[in-house]
XYZ file of C-alpha atoms in Angstrom:
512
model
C 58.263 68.845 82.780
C 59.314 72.581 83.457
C 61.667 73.536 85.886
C 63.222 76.941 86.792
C 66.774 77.847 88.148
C 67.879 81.167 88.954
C 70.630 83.188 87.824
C 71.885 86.554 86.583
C 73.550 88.430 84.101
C 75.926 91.338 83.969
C 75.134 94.670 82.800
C 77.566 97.256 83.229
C 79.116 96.534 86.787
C 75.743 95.206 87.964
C 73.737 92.135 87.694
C 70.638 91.044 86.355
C 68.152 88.308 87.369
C 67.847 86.121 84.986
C 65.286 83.266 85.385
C 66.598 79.860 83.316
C 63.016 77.944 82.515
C 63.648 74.266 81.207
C 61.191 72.564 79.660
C 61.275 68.931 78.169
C 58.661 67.745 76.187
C 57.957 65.430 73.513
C 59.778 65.655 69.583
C 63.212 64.829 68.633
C 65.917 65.095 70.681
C 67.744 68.332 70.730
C 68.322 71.039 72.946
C 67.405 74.348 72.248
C 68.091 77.668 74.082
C 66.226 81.173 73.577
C 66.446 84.059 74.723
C 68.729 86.334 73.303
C 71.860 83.905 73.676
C 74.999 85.201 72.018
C 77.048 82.200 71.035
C 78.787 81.640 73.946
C 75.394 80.928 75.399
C 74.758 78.780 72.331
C 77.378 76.682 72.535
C 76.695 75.718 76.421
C 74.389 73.073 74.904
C 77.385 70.687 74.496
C 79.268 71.815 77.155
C 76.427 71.094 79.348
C 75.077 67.452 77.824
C 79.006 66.224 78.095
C 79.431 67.475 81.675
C 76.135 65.969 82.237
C 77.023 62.445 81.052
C 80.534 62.730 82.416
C 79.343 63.302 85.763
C 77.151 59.922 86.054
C 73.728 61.846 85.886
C 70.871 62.190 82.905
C 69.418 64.836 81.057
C 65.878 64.895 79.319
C 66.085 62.450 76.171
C 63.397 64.475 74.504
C 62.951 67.899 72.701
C 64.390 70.450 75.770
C 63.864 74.085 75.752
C 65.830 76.521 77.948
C 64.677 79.984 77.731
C 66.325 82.608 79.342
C 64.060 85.569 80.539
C 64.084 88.284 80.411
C 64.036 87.828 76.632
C 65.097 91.148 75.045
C 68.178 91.143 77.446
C 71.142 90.048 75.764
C 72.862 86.876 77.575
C 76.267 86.615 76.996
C 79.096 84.551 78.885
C 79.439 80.255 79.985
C 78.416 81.227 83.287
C 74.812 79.799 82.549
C 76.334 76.329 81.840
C 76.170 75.360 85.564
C 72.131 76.818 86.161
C 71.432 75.541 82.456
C 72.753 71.660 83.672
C 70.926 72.041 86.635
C 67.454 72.898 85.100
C 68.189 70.135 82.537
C 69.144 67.619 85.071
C 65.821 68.314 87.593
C 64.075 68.408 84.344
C 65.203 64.585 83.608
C 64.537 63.534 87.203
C 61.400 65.479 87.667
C 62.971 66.772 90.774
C 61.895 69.995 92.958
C 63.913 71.322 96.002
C 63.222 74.433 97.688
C 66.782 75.488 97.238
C 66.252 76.003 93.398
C 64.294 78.456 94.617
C 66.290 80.656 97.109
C 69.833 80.472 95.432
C 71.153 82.261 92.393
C 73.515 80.079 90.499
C 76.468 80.751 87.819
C 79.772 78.703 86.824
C 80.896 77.531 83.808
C 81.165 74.091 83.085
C 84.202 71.871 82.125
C 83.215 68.560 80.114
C 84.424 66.814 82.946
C 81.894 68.642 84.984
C 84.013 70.780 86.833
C 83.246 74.059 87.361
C 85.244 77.087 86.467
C 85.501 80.804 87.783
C 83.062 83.196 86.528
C 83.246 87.095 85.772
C 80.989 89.480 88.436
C 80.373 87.492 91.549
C 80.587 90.113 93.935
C 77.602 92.097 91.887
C 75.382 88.777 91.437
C 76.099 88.010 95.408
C 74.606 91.951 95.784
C 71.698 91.091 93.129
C 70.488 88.385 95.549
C 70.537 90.062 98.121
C 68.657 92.951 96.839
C 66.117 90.407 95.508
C 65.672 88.893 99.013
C 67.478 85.275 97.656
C 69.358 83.498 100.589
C 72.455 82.466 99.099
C 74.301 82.217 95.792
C 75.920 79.067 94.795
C 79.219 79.894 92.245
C 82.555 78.596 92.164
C 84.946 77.325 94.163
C 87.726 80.299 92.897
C 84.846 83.081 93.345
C 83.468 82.047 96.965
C 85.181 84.154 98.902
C 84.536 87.436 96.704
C 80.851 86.460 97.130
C 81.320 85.911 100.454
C 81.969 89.575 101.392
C 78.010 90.445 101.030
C 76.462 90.581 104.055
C 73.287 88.566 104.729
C 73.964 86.056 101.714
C 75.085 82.334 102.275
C 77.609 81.783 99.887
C 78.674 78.202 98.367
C 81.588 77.547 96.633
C 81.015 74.052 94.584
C 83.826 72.309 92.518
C 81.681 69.925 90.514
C 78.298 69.492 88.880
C 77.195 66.485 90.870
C 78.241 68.494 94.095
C 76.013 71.170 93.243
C 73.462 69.071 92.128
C 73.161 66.897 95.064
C 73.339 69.837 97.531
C 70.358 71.583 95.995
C 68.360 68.148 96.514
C 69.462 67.728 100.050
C 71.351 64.828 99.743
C 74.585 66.340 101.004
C 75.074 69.299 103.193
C 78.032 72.267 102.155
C 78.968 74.902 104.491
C 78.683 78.202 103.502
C 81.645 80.345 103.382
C 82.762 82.234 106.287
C 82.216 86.160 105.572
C 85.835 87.422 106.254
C 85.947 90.820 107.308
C 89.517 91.142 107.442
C 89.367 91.928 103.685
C 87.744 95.167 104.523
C 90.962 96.743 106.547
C 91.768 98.708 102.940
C 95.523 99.629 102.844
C 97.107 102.926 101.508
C 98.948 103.144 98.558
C 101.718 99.968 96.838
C 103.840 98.203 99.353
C 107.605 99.186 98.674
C 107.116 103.025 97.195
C 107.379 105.820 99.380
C 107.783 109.440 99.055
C 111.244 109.446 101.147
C 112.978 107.728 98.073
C 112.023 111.191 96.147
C 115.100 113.773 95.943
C 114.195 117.376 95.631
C 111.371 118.459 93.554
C 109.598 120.034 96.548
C 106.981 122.478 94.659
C 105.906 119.209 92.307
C 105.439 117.501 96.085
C 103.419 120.112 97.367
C 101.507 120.503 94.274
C 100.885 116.657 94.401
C 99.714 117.120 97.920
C 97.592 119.856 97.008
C 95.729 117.578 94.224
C 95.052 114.527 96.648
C 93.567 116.807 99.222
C 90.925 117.754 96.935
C 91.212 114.782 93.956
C 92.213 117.529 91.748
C 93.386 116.114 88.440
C 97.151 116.916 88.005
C 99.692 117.897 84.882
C 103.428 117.004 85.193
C 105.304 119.217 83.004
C 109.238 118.304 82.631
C 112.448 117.246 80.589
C 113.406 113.265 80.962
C 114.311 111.658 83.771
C 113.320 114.878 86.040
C 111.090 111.963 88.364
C 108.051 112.613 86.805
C 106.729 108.930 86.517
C 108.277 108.286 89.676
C 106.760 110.917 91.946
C 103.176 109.545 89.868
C 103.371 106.086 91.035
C 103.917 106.854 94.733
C 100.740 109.242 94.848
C 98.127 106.446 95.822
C 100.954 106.075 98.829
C 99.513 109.440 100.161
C 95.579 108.825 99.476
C 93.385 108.087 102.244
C 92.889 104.348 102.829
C 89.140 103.112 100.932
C 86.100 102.972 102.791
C 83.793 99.911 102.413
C 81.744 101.442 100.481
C 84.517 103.207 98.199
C 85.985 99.284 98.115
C 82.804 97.208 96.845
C 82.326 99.879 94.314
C 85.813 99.933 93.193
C 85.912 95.067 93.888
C 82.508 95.472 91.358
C 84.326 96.578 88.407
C 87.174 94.273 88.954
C 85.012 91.658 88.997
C 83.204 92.139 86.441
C 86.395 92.570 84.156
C 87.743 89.225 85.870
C 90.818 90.686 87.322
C 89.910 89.205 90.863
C 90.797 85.600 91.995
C 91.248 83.578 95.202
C 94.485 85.028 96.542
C 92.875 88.795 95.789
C 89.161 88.451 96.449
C 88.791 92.200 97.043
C 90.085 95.795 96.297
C 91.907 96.300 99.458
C 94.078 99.460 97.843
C 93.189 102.578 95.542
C 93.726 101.550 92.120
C 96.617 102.552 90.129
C 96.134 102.183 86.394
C 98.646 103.408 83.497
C 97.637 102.183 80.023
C 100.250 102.553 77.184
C 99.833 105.417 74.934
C 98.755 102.865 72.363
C 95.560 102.316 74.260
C 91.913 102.655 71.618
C 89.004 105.338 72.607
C 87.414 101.781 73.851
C 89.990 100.746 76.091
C 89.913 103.691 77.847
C 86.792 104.424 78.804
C 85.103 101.557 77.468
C 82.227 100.045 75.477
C 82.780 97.446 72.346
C 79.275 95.753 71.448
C 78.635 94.595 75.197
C 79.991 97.490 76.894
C 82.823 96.874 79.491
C 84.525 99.244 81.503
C 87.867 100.398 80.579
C 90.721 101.893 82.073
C 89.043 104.676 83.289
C 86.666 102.860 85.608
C 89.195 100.697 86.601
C 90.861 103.389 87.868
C 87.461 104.782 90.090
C 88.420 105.771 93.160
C 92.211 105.423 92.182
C 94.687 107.213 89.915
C 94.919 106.778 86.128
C 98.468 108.399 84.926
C 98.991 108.822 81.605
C 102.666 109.118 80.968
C 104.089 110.874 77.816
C 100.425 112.917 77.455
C 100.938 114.083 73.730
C 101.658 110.786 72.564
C 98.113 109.105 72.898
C 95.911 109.854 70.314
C 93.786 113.275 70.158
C 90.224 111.149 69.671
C 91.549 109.277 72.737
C 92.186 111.841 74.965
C 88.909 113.852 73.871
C 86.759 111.566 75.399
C 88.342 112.113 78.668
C 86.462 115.621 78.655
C 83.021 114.646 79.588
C 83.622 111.960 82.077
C 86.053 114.195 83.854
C 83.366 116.486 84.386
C 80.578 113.634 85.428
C 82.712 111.378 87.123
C 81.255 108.776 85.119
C 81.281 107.086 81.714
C 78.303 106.797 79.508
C 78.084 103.932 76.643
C 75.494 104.136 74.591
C 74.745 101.112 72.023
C 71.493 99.509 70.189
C 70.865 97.346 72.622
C 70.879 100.159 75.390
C 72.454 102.343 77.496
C 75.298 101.963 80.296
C 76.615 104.036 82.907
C 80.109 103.424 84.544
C 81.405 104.758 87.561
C 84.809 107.002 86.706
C 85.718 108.851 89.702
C 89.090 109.284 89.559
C 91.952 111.471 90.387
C 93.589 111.918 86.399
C 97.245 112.562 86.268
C 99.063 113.066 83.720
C 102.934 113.761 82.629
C 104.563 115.138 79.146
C 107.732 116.656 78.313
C 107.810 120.490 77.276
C 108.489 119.468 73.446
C 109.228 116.492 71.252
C 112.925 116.162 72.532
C 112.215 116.944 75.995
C 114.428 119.770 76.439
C 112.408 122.934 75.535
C 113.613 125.540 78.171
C 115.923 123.172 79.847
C 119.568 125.528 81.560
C 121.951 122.392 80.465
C 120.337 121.185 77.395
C 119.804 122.422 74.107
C 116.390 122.380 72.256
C 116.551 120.580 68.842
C 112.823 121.279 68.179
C 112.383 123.800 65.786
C 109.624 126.293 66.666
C 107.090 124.556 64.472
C 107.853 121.244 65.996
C 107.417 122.460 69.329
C 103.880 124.387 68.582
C 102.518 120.764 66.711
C 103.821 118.812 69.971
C 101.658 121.431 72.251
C 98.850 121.347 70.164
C 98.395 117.548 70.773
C 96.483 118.378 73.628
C 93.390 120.459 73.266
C 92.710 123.503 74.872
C 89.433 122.079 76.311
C 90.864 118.904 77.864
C 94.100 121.474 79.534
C 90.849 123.453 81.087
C 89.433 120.147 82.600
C 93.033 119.747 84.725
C 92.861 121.803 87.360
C 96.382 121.973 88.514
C 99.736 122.035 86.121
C 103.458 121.848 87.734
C 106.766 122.471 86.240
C 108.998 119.525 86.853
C 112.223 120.527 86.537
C 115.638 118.280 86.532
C 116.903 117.336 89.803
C 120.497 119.281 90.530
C 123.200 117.117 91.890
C 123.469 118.168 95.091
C 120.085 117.099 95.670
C 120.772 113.346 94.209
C 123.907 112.992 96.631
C 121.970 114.548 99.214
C 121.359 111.758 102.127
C 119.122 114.509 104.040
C 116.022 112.270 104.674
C 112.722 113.547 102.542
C 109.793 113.498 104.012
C 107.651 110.267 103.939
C 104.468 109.263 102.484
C 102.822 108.582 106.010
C 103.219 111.946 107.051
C 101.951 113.075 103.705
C 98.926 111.371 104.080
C 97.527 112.368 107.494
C 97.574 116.161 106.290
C 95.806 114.804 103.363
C 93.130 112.867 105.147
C 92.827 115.898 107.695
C 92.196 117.872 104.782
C 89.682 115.266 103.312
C 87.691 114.934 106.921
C 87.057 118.654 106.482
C 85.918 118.198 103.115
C 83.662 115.130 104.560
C 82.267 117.749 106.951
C 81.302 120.404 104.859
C 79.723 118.150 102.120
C 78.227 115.823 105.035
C 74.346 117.878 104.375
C 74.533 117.988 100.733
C 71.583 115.779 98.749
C 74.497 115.018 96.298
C 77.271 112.637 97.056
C 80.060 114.838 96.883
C 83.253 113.490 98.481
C 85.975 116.408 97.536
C 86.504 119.738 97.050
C 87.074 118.691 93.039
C 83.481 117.967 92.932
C 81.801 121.078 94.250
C 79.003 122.399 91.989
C 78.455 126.559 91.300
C 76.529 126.442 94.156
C 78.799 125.143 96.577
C 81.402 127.468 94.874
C 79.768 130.323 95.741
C 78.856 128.790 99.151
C 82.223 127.747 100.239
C 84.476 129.690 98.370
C 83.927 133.155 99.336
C 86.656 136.069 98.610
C 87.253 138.941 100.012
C 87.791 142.168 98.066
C 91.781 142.105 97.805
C 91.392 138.655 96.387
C 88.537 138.947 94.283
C 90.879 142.057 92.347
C 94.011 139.138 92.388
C 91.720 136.685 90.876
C 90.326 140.029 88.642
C 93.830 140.439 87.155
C 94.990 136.554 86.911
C 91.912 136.062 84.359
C 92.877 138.821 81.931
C 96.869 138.636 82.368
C 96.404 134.673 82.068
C 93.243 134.809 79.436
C 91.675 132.032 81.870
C 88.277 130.353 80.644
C 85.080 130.198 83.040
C 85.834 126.600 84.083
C 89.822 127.543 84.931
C 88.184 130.112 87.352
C 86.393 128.006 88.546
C 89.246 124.874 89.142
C 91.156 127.906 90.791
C 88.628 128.568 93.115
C 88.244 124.500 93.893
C 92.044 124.549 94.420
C 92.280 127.422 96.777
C 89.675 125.713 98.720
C 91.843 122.978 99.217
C 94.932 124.319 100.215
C 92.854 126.415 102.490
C 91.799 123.411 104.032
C 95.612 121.883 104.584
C 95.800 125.222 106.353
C 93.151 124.507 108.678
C 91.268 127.630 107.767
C 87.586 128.203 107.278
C 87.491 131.189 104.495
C 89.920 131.236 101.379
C 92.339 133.920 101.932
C 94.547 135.677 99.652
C 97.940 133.605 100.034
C 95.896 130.243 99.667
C 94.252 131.803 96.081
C 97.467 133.286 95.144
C 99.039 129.429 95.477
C 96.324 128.228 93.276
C 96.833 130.750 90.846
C 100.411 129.533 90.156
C 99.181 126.127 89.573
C 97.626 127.890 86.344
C 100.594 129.576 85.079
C 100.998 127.165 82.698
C 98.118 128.032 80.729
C 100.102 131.164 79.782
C 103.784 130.020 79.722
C 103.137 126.729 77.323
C 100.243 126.996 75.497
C 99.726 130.592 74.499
């Protein structure tokens, strides 16, 4: 007898139907599965006949094949144990329900045939959907991640028989309630705030600056100057996510497996800071079934990369094109994947290997040959993609005794979203989904980033004095836009260039 189930499989940070035809026919017994299985998918065979005799039920005593189509996609995962079972198990019984029909199913089987939490429900929940299914049928631990899809029925089951029995009809499950508290997204990390900061008021303006428009930032300072610390509180000052900024972000979560029952959705921007250790891979992923990496984790979020010069070159390198893109392309033998990467990239290093290069109080031990090797760890070409660098220096002590309150993140963050409404405006009529001033095309340039004369001859001068490329005029331009936009005005006018010029000195003072 053949019977079909219906499932999916992951593919980037989306899902693919995947149809799971069982067939049992005559020969000797054994169970064979095709379709591109890796061995994961191989090995279900015994998970699958043990959870089937452990949970009281039968499966086909004769030669069973389970193909899973499409064929030349590559099947990887145990969550096609619980779909695989069922098939097998409707197969025995020569059983047909009309539910096989409208769920998709995944779960991974225990021999006791329990089920365990899967990887990706959230994009196989938005696969039915899109392929008309009523409901999808997953575990217990991923139900309420599921859950969040509108117009899908979702059914968390604990067991095999459970599941088995409900897609017969012989016992009823409710669905689980779609909670829609889980979409009131919440700014920043509870407990970090921008009032615990002393001092370093140009770094928080420039960090201001850089939200506004998701400009990617550059922390330049000697140790203990705050420069990790002022980092970690920037998601405090980011607008709160939208829905659909918050299933795009939950998508990649879950399909890395970092959600679970008590966090069933990205209610926050992420925040992601990988060691310096971290492999080309790991950061903006791939391996032989590409995954995202840190980089997508990080979309819609922050990724801070502390102590810049001490990650690889070949690491940082391939930063450069996804910075530009806002997205991360793996390409493999078995295909092609795109991941989502739109993130705001900041970054802090000391001004040499000792951390003191410059420094009033401290003396330099870094010889000038030390110091020129420790610069050139980051390429010139990676510097141009950051479009705003900021001196950090040490905090005096009258500023560290000072109990003057600093100003909190709150405040902070309705300038920023002000600024970022504007930016929502002006983009609203544009056939590309464009979000922030940091995303602007030549076009839009042009478009929204007029100058008059005066400033066209500042911005004139800055590029020879500063020996700027074509893509640092055009980050300066980007900038200035923003901080015109904190301002509240509609053209860019000198002052608001001659700001983002400053942000650029750098270029000039460290790396010439």
């Amino acid at each position: 007898m053949l019977t079909k189930v219906y499932s999916a499989a992951l593919r980037g940070v989306d899902a693919v139907l995947v149809e799971v035809e069982v067939n049992s026919g005559p020969g000797d017994v054994v169970v064979v599965i095709v379709g591109l299985p890796d061995a994961a998918v191989r090995e279900s065979k015994d998970r699958v006949t043990t959870a089937i005799a452990n949970s009281g039920l039968r499966w086909p005593r004769t030669r069973t094949t389970v193909n899973l189509a499409p064929a030349d996609l590559k099947k990887e995962g145990p969550s096609f144990d619980l779909p695989i079972a069922i098939g097998m198990i409707a197969a025995a019984q020569q059983a047909r329900a009309p539910r096989f029909e409208r769920c998709l199913i995944a779960g991974e089987l225990a021999l006791d045939g329990g089920i365990r939490p899967i990887k990706g429900a959230l994009p196989i929940a938005l696969e039915a959907r899109r392929l008309g299914k009523k409901a999808v049928i997953v575990p217990t631990a991923n139900v309420r991640e599921a859950s969040v899809v509108e117009g899908i029925e979702a059914y968390g089951v604990s067991n095999l028989r459970e599941t088995y029995d409900f897609l017969t009809g012989a016992i009823n499950l409710e669905p689980e309630r779609r909670d829609t508290s889980v979409f009131q997204t919440r700014p920043g990390v509870e407990g970090e705030d921008f009032s615990e900061v002393k001092g370093q008021h140009q770094v928080r303006r420039a960090i201001e600056v850089a939200v506004a428009g998701n400009h990617c930032l550059l922390l330049i300072g000697p140790p203990g100057s705050g420069k990790s610390m002022l980092a970690r509180r920037i998601a405090t000052i980011m607008p709160p996510l939208s829905v659909e900024e918050a299933i795009e972000t939950t998508k990649i979560h879950s399909v890395c497996g970092l959600l679970g029952p008590e966090r069933p959705f990205c209610t926050t921007r992420p925040f992601r800071a990988p060691h310096h250790t971290i492999s080309d891979v790991g950061l903006v992923g791939g391996s032989t079934n590409p995954t995202p990496g840190e980089l997508s984790l990080a979309h819609h979020g922050v990724l801070f990369l502390d102590e810049l010069p001490e990650f690889r070159r070949s690491t940082l390198e391939v930063l450069r094109q996804p910075l530009e893109e806002r997205r991360v392309t793996v390409s493999r033998a078995a295909g092609t994947v795109t991941f989502p990467a739109n993130v705001m990239l900041v970054a802090a290093m000391n001004p040499c290997a000792c951390g003191y290069f410059g420094d009033p109080r401290r003396e330099c031990r870094c010889s000038p040959k030390q110091v020129e090797n420790y610069r050139n760890k980051i390429s010139g070409p990676l510097l141009d993609r950051i479009d705003i660098h900021v001196e950090a220096p040490a905090v005096e002590f009258r500023e560290l005794g000072s109990n003057a309150p600093a100003e909190a993140s709150e405040a902070i963050r309705q300038r920023v979203m002000a600024a970022r409404e504007t930016q929502a405006a002006r983009f609203a009529g544009s056939t590309t989904r464009r979000r922030s001033n940091s995303e602007m095309t030549h076009a839009q340039i042009r478009r929204h980033c007029a100058l008059d004369e005066s400033s066209t001859e500042m911005l004139r001068h800055a590029m020879e004095e500063l020996r700027l490329s074509a893509r640092a005029y055009d980050r300066i331009l980007k900038v200035a836009r923003t901080i015109a936009d904190l301002a509240g005005a509609e053209r860019v006018a000198t002052a608001h260039l001659g700001e983002a010029i400053q942000y650029r000195t750098l270029d000039r003072i460290l790396w010439s």
